[in-house]
Amino acid sequence: MTPSDIPVQDAFILAELLGHARTTIATLTQALAAYQTVRLPLANHVLRGSKESGDMYEINGPLEDDLATLGPQIGSQWAWLWETTPEGEREKAFGLLLKSLTPLAKL
């Protein structure tokens, strides 16, 4: 997975949510809220990480030319690639959707 896969993953997760059996016109707002809750933090993380990576690659960041520290720091910028999957994100979104549809009386 690479950062350029993000739009494809977004489309996959959104399509899965919109196609979920519990998603109807009446529950569309909850489905879209679940999507945003799951995907927006990752999108913001990638955005911040891209800026930080650019600074590190150009040796403009706070580590400047401390290569012994800079190398591992650059490597850790990409940890999210191995820590998340589209299927896992979809399941989180499904969980949020279903939780939002559970009547408060049943809690």
mmCIF file of N, CA and C in Angstrom:
data_model
loop_
_atom_site.group_PDB
_atom_site.id
_atom_site.type_symbol
_atom_site.label_atom_id
_atom_site.label_comp_id
_atom_site.label_asym_id
_atom_site.label_seq_id
_atom_site.Cartn_x
_atom_site.Cartn_y
_atom_site.Cartn_z
ATOM 1 N N MET A 1 0.844 -1.174 0.000
ATOM 2 C CA MET A 1 0.000 0.000 0.000
ATOM 3 C C MET A 1 0.890 1.238 0.000
ATOM 4 N N THR A 2 0.471 2.238 -0.715
ATOM 5 C CA THR A 2 1.204 3.502 -0.774
ATOM 6 C C THR A 2 0.218 4.643 -0.560
ATOM 7 N N PRO A 3 0.724 5.845 -0.263
ATOM 8 C CA PRO A 3 -0.183 6.983 -0.094
ATOM 9 C C PRO A 3 -1.066 7.220 -1.315
ATOM 10 N N SER A 4 -0.582 6.857 -2.492
ATOM 11 C CA SER A 4 -1.409 7.070 -3.686
ATOM 12 C C SER A 4 -2.593 6.117 -3.739
ATOM 13 N N ASP A 5 -2.600 5.097 -2.887
ATOM 14 C CA ASP A 5 -3.740 4.179 -2.809
ATOM 15 C C ASP A 5 -4.903 4.751 -2.000
ATOM 16 N N ILE A 6 -4.664 5.829 -1.273
ATOM 17 C CA ILE A 6 -5.678 6.396 -0.379
ATOM 18 C C ILE A 6 -7.001 6.671 -1.107
ATOM 19 N N PRO A 7 -7.017 7.316 -2.272
ATOM 20 C CA PRO A 7 -8.305 7.567 -2.939
ATOM 21 C C PRO A 7 -9.050 6.283 -3.306
ATOM 22 N N VAL A 8 -8.314 5.259 -3.690
ATOM 23 C CA VAL A 8 -8.948 3.980 -4.023
ATOM 24 C C VAL A 8 -9.538 3.362 -2.755
ATOM 25 N N GLN A 9 -8.791 3.432 -1.664
ATOM 26 C CA GLN A 9 -9.291 2.921 -0.393
ATOM 27 C C GLN A 9 -10.523 3.706 0.056
ATOM 28 N N ASP A 10 -10.468 5.021 -0.092
ATOM 29 C CA ASP A 10 -11.629 5.850 0.254
ATOM 30 C C ASP A 10 -12.854 5.403 -0.514
ATOM 31 N N ALA A 11 -12.690 5.202 -1.820
ATOM 32 C CA ALA A 11 -13.815 4.777 -2.660
ATOM 33 C C ALA A 11 -14.333 3.410 -2.223
ATOM 34 N N PHE A 12 -13.421 2.495 -1.907
ATOM 35 C CA PHE A 12 -13.803 1.158 -1.448
ATOM 36 C C PHE A 12 -14.630 1.234 -0.175
ATOM 37 N N ILE A 13 -14.133 1.974 0.808
ATOM 38 C CA ILE A 13 -14.817 2.052 2.101
ATOM 39 C C ILE A 13 -16.153 2.772 1.959
ATOM 40 N N LEU A 14 -16.193 3.854 1.198
ATOM 41 C CA LEU A 14 -17.446 4.567 0.989
ATOM 42 C C LEU A 14 -18.455 3.683 0.261
ATOM 43 N N ALA A 15 -18.030 2.969 -0.772
ATOM 44 C CA ALA A 15 -18.931 2.077 -1.508
ATOM 45 C C ALA A 15 -19.459 0.973 -0.593
ATOM 46 N N GLU A 16 -18.590 0.420 0.243
ATOM 47 C CA GLU A 16 -19.026 -0.631 1.166
ATOM 48 C C GLU A 16 -20.055 -0.101 2.164
ATOM 49 N N LEU A 17 -19.810 1.103 2.676
ATOM 50 C CA LEU A 17 -20.774 1.701 3.606
ATOM 51 C C LEU A 17 -22.109 1.990 2.927
ATOM 52 N N LEU A 18 -22.041 2.558 1.731
ATOM 53 C CA LEU A 18 -23.282 2.882 1.019
ATOM 54 C C LEU A 18 -24.037 1.624 0.611
ATOM 55 N N GLY A 19 -23.318 0.533 0.410
ATOM 56 C CA GLY A 19 -23.957 -0.725 0.043
ATOM 57 C C GLY A 19 -24.348 -1.589 1.230
ATOM 58 N N HIS A 20 -24.036 -1.148 2.437
ATOM 59 C CA HIS A 20 -24.364 -1.914 3.645
ATOM 60 C C HIS A 20 -25.877 -2.064 3.766
ATOM 61 N N ALA A 21 -26.307 -3.209 4.229
ATOM 62 C CA ALA A 21 -27.746 -3.494 4.337
ATOM 63 C C ALA A 21 -28.484 -2.493 5.218
ATOM 64 N N ARG A 22 -27.789 -1.911 6.182
ATOM 65 C CA ARG A 22 -28.453 -0.973 7.101
ATOM 66 C C ARG A 22 -28.405 0.475 6.599
ATOM 67 N N THR A 23 -27.743 0.712 5.477
ATOM 68 C CA THR A 23 -27.687 2.061 4.923
ATOM 69 C C THR A 23 -28.881 2.269 4.001
ATOM 70 N N THR A 24 -29.689 3.247 4.356
ATOM 71 C CA THR A 24 -30.860 3.625 3.574
ATOM 72 C C THR A 24 -30.838 5.143 3.432
ATOM 73 N N ILE A 25 -31.809 5.667 2.732
ATOM 74 C CA ILE A 25 -31.924 7.128 2.647
ATOM 75 C C ILE A 25 -32.017 7.713 4.055
ATOM 76 N N ALA A 26 -32.748 7.043 4.931
ATOM 77 C CA ALA A 26 -32.942 7.545 6.298
ATOM 78 C C ALA A 26 -31.665 7.483 7.136
ATOM 79 N N THR A 27 -30.753 6.561 6.803
ATOM 80 C CA THR A 27 -29.525 6.407 7.605
ATOM 81 C C THR A 27 -28.275 6.883 6.869
ATOM 82 N N LEU A 28 -28.470 7.549 5.752
ATOM 83 C CA LEU A 28 -27.340 8.019 4.949
ATOM 84 C C LEU A 28 -26.425 8.952 5.739
ATOM 85 N N THR A 29 -27.010 9.829 6.533
ATOM 86 C CA THR A 29 -26.204 10.758 7.337
ATOM 87 C C THR A 29 -25.290 10.001 8.290
ATOM 88 N N GLN A 30 -25.801 8.953 8.920
ATOM 89 C CA GLN A 30 -24.982 8.162 9.846
ATOM 90 C C GLN A 30 -23.876 7.417 9.101
ATOM 91 N N ALA A 31 -24.189 6.914 7.911
ATOM 92 C CA ALA A 31 -23.174 6.203 7.123
ATOM 93 C C ALA A 31 -22.051 7.157 6.724
ATOM 94 N N LEU A 32 -22.412 8.352 6.279
ATOM 95 C CA LEU A 32 -21.394 9.324 5.883
ATOM 96 C C LEU A 32 -20.585 9.813 7.084
ATOM 97 N N ALA A 33 -21.234 9.936 8.233
ATOM 98 C CA ALA A 33 -20.513 10.332 9.450
ATOM 99 C C ALA A 33 -19.520 9.248 9.858
ATOM 100 N N ALA A 34 -19.902 7.984 9.723
ATOM 101 C CA ALA A 34 -18.988 6.879 10.042
ATOM 102 C C ALA A 34 -17.781 6.911 9.109
ATOM 103 N N TYR A 35 -18.037 7.146 7.835
ATOM 104 C CA TYR A 35 -16.946 7.249 6.852
ATOM 105 C C TYR A 35 -15.988 8.367 7.241
ATOM 106 N N GLN A 36 -16.526 9.524 7.525
ATOM 107 C CA GLN A 36 -15.682 10.672 7.857
ATOM 108 C C GLN A 36 -14.903 10.433 9.145
ATOM 109 N N THR A 37 -15.536 9.833 10.135
ATOM 110 C CA THR A 37 -14.868 9.571 11.409
ATOM 111 C C THR A 37 -13.683 8.631 11.232
ATOM 112 N N VAL A 38 -13.818 7.662 10.348
ATOM 113 C CA VAL A 38 -12.746 6.695 10.133
ATOM 114 C C VAL A 38 -11.669 7.243 9.201
ATOM 115 N N ARG A 39 -12.059 7.887 8.130
ATOM 116 C CA ARG A 39 -11.091 8.252 7.098
ATOM 117 C C ARG A 39 -10.407 9.605 7.305
ATOM 118 N N LEU A 40 -11.085 10.576 7.884
ATOM 119 C CA LEU A 40 -10.496 11.899 8.023
ATOM 120 C C LEU A 40 -9.215 11.898 8.865
ATOM 121 N N PRO A 41 -9.167 11.189 9.997
ATOM 122 C CA PRO A 41 -7.904 11.182 10.755
ATOM 123 C C PRO A 41 -6.737 10.617 9.947
ATOM 124 N N LEU A 42 -6.975 9.574 9.156
ATOM 125 C CA LEU A 42 -5.900 9.017 8.346
ATOM 126 C C LEU A 42 -5.474 10.008 7.269
ATOM 127 N N ALA A 43 -6.430 10.648 6.625
ATOM 128 C CA ALA A 43 -6.094 11.638 5.594
ATOM 129 C C ALA A 43 -5.264 12.775 6.187
ATOM 130 N N ASN A 44 -5.646 13.246 7.370
ATOM 131 C CA ASN A 44 -4.881 14.317 8.020
ATOM 132 C C ASN A 44 -3.496 13.839 8.432
ATOM 133 N N HIS A 45 -3.399 12.598 8.876
ATOM 134 C CA HIS A 45 -2.102 12.028 9.249
ATOM 135 C C HIS A 45 -1.179 11.971 8.026
ATOM 136 N N VAL A 46 -1.714 11.521 6.903
ATOM 137 C CA VAL A 46 -0.920 11.445 5.677
ATOM 138 C C VAL A 46 -0.490 12.844 5.245
ATOM 139 N N LEU A 47 -1.384 13.804 5.355
ATOM 140 C CA LEU A 47 -1.053 15.183 4.981
ATOM 141 C C LEU A 47 0.097 15.726 5.833
ATOM 142 N N ARG A 48 -0.038 15.576 7.151
ATOM 143 C CA ARG A 48 1.031 16.042 8.045
ATOM 144 C C ARG A 48 2.334 15.287 7.788
ATOM 145 N N GLY A 49 2.214 13.967 7.615
ATOM 146 C CA GLY A 49 3.391 13.141 7.376
ATOM 147 C C GLY A 49 4.104 13.508 6.088
ATOM 148 N N SER A 50 3.335 13.849 5.068
ATOM 149 C CA SER A 50 3.941 14.252 3.799
ATOM 150 C C SER A 50 4.753 15.526 3.970
ATOM 151 N N LYS A 51 4.212 16.473 4.708
ATOM 152 C CA LYS A 51 4.937 17.732 4.966
ATOM 153 C C LYS A 51 6.204 17.447 5.765
ATOM 154 N N GLU A 52 6.071 16.648 6.821
ATOM 155 C CA GLU A 52 7.233 16.334 7.655
ATOM 156 C C GLU A 52 8.284 15.559 6.866
ATOM 157 N N SER A 53 7.833 14.610 6.042
ATOM 158 C CA SER A 53 8.779 13.841 5.227
ATOM 159 C C SER A 53 9.520 14.753 4.264
ATOM 160 N N GLY A 54 8.805 15.647 3.616
ATOM 161 C CA GLY A 54 9.442 16.593 2.701
ATOM 162 C C GLY A 54 10.503 17.416 3.397
ATOM 163 N N ASP A 55 10.177 17.883 4.595
ATOM 164 C CA ASP A 55 11.159 18.653 5.367
ATOM 165 C C ASP A 55 12.385 17.804 5.695
ATOM 166 N N MET A 56 12.152 16.544 6.084
ATOM 167 C CA MET A 56 13.280 15.682 6.420
ATOM 168 C C MET A 56 14.122 15.367 5.186
ATOM 169 N N TYR A 57 13.472 15.082 4.072
ATOM 170 C CA TYR A 57 14.218 14.757 2.852
ATOM 171 C C TYR A 57 15.085 15.934 2.395
ATOM 172 N N GLU A 58 14.597 17.117 2.639
ATOM 173 C CA GLU A 58 15.347 18.314 2.242
ATOM 174 C C GLU A 58 16.266 18.811 3.369
ATOM 175 N N ILE A 59 16.297 18.067 4.472
ATOM 176 C CA ILE A 59 17.089 18.399 5.654
ATOM 177 C C ILE A 59 16.729 19.808 6.152
ATOM 178 N N ASN A 60 15.436 20.092 6.151
ATOM 179 C CA ASN A 60 14.927 21.373 6.645
ATOM 180 C C ASN A 60 14.196 21.228 7.972
ATOM 181 N N GLY A 61 14.081 20.008 8.480
ATOM 182 C CA GLY A 61 13.339 19.791 9.711
ATOM 183 C C GLY A 61 14.178 20.042 10.942
ATOM 184 N N PRO A 62 13.610 19.797 12.111
ATOM 185 C CA PRO A 62 14.324 20.055 13.366
ATOM 186 C C PRO A 62 15.553 19.159 13.549
ATOM 187 N N LEU A 63 15.602 18.027 12.856
ATOM 188 C CA LEU A 63 16.770 17.143 12.985
ATOM 189 C C LEU A 63 17.918 17.571 12.079
ATOM 190 N N GLU A 64 17.634 18.486 11.171
ATOM 191 C CA GLU A 64 18.613 19.002 10.215
ATOM 192 C C GLU A 64 19.402 17.866 9.577
ATOM 193 N N ASP A 65 20.717 17.808 9.769
ATOM 194 C CA ASP A 65 21.516 16.772 9.114
ATOM 195 C C ASP A 65 21.999 15.684 10.077
ATOM 196 N N ASP A 66 21.270 15.471 11.173
ATOM 197 C CA ASP A 66 21.581 14.399 12.124
ATOM 198 C C ASP A 66 21.094 13.078 11.512
ATOM 199 N N LEU A 67 21.891 12.521 10.602
ATOM 200 C CA LEU A 67 21.473 11.365 9.814
ATOM 201 C C LEU A 67 21.205 10.125 10.653
ATOM 202 N N ALA A 68 21.913 9.972 11.765
ATOM 203 C CA ALA A 68 21.692 8.804 12.621
ATOM 204 C C ALA A 68 20.278 8.802 13.195
ATOM 205 N N THR A 69 19.737 9.953 13.461
ATOM 206 C CA THR A 69 18.370 10.072 13.969
ATOM 207 C C THR A 69 17.384 10.224 12.826
ATOM 208 N N LEU A 70 17.786 10.918 11.798
ATOM 209 C CA LEU A 70 16.915 11.219 10.664
ATOM 210 C C LEU A 70 16.460 9.952 9.930
ATOM 211 N N GLY A 71 17.371 9.011 9.705
ATOM 212 C CA GLY A 71 17.031 7.778 8.980
ATOM 213 C C GLY A 71 15.884 7.019 9.617
ATOM 214 N N PRO A 72 16.000 6.654 10.912
ATOM 215 C CA PRO A 72 14.892 5.946 11.559
ATOM 216 C C PRO A 72 13.601 6.785 11.617
ATOM 217 N N GLN A 73 13.751 8.091 11.763
ATOM 218 C CA GLN A 73 12.572 8.967 11.801
ATOM 219 C C GLN A 73 11.829 8.926 10.468
ATOM 220 N N ILE A 74 12.578 8.955 9.373
ATOM 221 C CA ILE A 74 11.951 8.854 8.050
ATOM 222 C C ILE A 74 11.244 7.510 7.921
ATOM 223 N N GLY A 75 11.890 6.444 8.363
ATOM 224 C CA GLY A 75 11.276 5.115 8.309
ATOM 225 C C GLY A 75 9.990 5.035 9.104
ATOM 226 N N SER A 76 9.956 5.681 10.261
ATOM 227 C CA SER A 76 8.751 5.618 11.105
ATOM 228 C C SER A 76 7.592 6.402 10.502
ATOM 229 N N GLN A 77 7.890 7.324 9.578
ATOM 230 C CA GLN A 77 6.834 8.088 8.912
ATOM 231 C C GLN A 77 5.882 7.177 8.141
ATOM 232 N N TRP A 78 6.353 6.010 7.766
ATOM 233 C CA TRP A 78 5.573 5.120 6.911
ATOM 234 C C TRP A 78 4.954 3.958 7.677
ATOM 235 N N ALA A 79 5.069 3.947 9.004
ATOM 236 C CA ALA A 79 4.548 2.834 9.800
ATOM 237 C C ALA A 79 3.054 2.614 9.590
ATOM 238 N N TRP A 80 2.314 3.690 9.362
ATOM 239 C CA TRP A 80 0.861 3.562 9.185
ATOM 240 C C TRP A 80 0.507 2.677 8.002
ATOM 241 N N LEU A 81 1.414 2.579 7.021
ATOM 242 C CA LEU A 81 1.141 1.731 5.858
ATOM 243 C C LEU A 81 0.967 0.273 6.253
ATOM 244 N N TRP A 82 1.673 -0.157 7.279
ATOM 245 C CA TRP A 82 1.603 -1.546 7.714
ATOM 246 C C TRP A 82 0.642 -1.732 8.880
ATOM 247 N N GLU A 83 0.166 -0.640 9.459
ATOM 248 C CA GLU A 83 -0.703 -0.720 10.625
ATOM 249 C C GLU A 83 -2.183 -0.639 10.272
ATOM 250 N N THR A 84 -2.516 -0.253 9.064
ATOM 251 C CA THR A 84 -3.911 -0.139 8.656
ATOM 252 C C THR A 84 -4.143 -0.914 7.370
ATOM 253 N N THR A 85 -5.382 -1.366 7.211
ATOM 254 C CA THR A 85 -5.784 -2.010 5.958
ATOM 255 C C THR A 85 -7.149 -1.443 5.573
ATOM 256 N N PRO A 86 -7.464 -1.445 4.296
ATOM 257 C CA PRO A 86 -8.797 -0.979 3.893
ATOM 258 C C PRO A 86 -9.906 -1.811 4.540
ATOM 259 N N GLU A 87 -9.663 -3.109 4.667
ATOM 260 C CA GLU A 87 -10.674 -3.979 5.280
ATOM 261 C C GLU A 87 -10.863 -3.634 6.754
ATOM 262 N N GLY A 88 -9.776 -3.357 7.446
ATOM 263 C CA GLY A 88 -9.878 -2.960 8.852
ATOM 264 C C GLY A 88 -10.595 -1.635 9.016
ATOM 265 N N GLU A 89 -10.293 -0.686 8.129
ATOM 266 C CA GLU A 89 -10.968 0.611 8.163
ATOM 267 C C GLU A 89 -12.460 0.452 7.851
ATOM 268 N N ARG A 90 -12.772 -0.437 6.909
ATOM 269 C CA ARG A 90 -14.175 -0.711 6.583
ATOM 270 C C ARG A 90 -14.905 -1.260 7.813
ATOM 271 N N GLU A 91 -14.267 -2.191 8.512
ATOM 272 C CA GLU A 91 -14.899 -2.790 9.689
ATOM 273 C C GLU A 91 -15.117 -1.755 10.789
ATOM 274 N N LYS A 92 -14.163 -0.846 10.968
ATOM 275 C CA LYS A 92 -14.353 0.247 11.934
ATOM 276 C C LYS A 92 -15.557 1.088 11.542
ATOM 277 N N ALA A 93 -15.654 1.418 10.255
ATOM 278 C CA ALA A 93 -16.773 2.233 9.773
ATOM 279 C C ALA A 93 -18.098 1.499 9.955
ATOM 280 N N PHE A 94 -18.123 0.196 9.660
ATOM 281 C CA PHE A 94 -19.343 -0.591 9.871
ATOM 282 C C PHE A 94 -19.736 -0.553 11.346
ATOM 283 N N GLY A 95 -18.744 -0.720 12.226
ATOM 284 C CA GLY A 95 -19.027 -0.686 13.658
ATOM 285 C C GLY A 95 -19.620 0.643 14.093
ATOM 286 N N LEU A 96 -19.059 1.731 13.588
ATOM 287 C CA LEU A 96 -19.593 3.061 13.930
ATOM 288 C C LEU A 96 -20.998 3.248 13.381
ATOM 289 N N LEU A 97 -21.224 2.786 12.160
ATOM 290 C CA LEU A 97 -22.562 2.887 11.572
ATOM 291 C C LEU A 97 -23.566 2.127 12.421
ATOM 292 N N LEU A 98 -23.268 0.888 12.733
ATOM 293 C CA LEU A 98 -24.211 0.075 13.501
ATOM 294 C C LEU A 98 -24.428 0.632 14.906
ATOM 295 N N LYS A 99 -23.369 1.135 15.510
ATOM 296 C CA LYS A 99 -23.502 1.737 16.842
ATOM 297 C C LYS A 99 -24.405 2.967 16.784
ATOM 298 N N SER A 100 -24.276 3.756 15.720
ATOM 299 C CA SER A 100 -25.099 4.965 15.604
ATOM 300 C C SER A 100 -26.565 4.643 15.346
ATOM 301 N N LEU A 101 -26.831 3.447 14.857
ATOM 302 C CA LEU A 101 -28.208 3.059 14.564
ATOM 303 C C LEU A 101 -28.869 2.320 15.722
ATOM 304 N N THR A 102 -28.105 2.015 16.759
ATOM 305 C CA THR A 102 -28.652 1.317 17.917
ATOM 306 C C THR A 102 -29.456 2.306 18.758
ATOM 307 N N PRO A 103 -30.740 2.013 18.946
ATOM 308 C CA PRO A 103 -31.561 2.935 19.766
ATOM 309 C C PRO A 103 -30.994 3.068 21.176
ATOM 310 N N LEU A 104 -31.066 4.255 21.714
ATOM 311 C CA LEU A 104 -30.543 4.495 23.066
ATOM 312 C C LEU A 104 -31.248 3.621 24.103
ATOM 313 N N ALA A 105 -32.490 3.270 23.876
ATOM 314 C CA ALA A 105 -33.240 2.450 24.828
ATOM 315 C C ALA A 105 -32.598 1.067 25.011
ATOM 316 N N LYS A 106 -31.876 0.571 24.019
ATOM 317 C CA LYS A 106 -31.255 -0.748 24.108
ATOM 318 C C LYS A 106 -29.889 -0.705 24.764
ATOM 319 N N LEU A 107 -29.349 0.476 25.024
ATOM 320 C CA LEU A 107 -28.016 0.564 25.621
ATOM 321 C C LEU A 107 -28.022 0.274 27.058
#
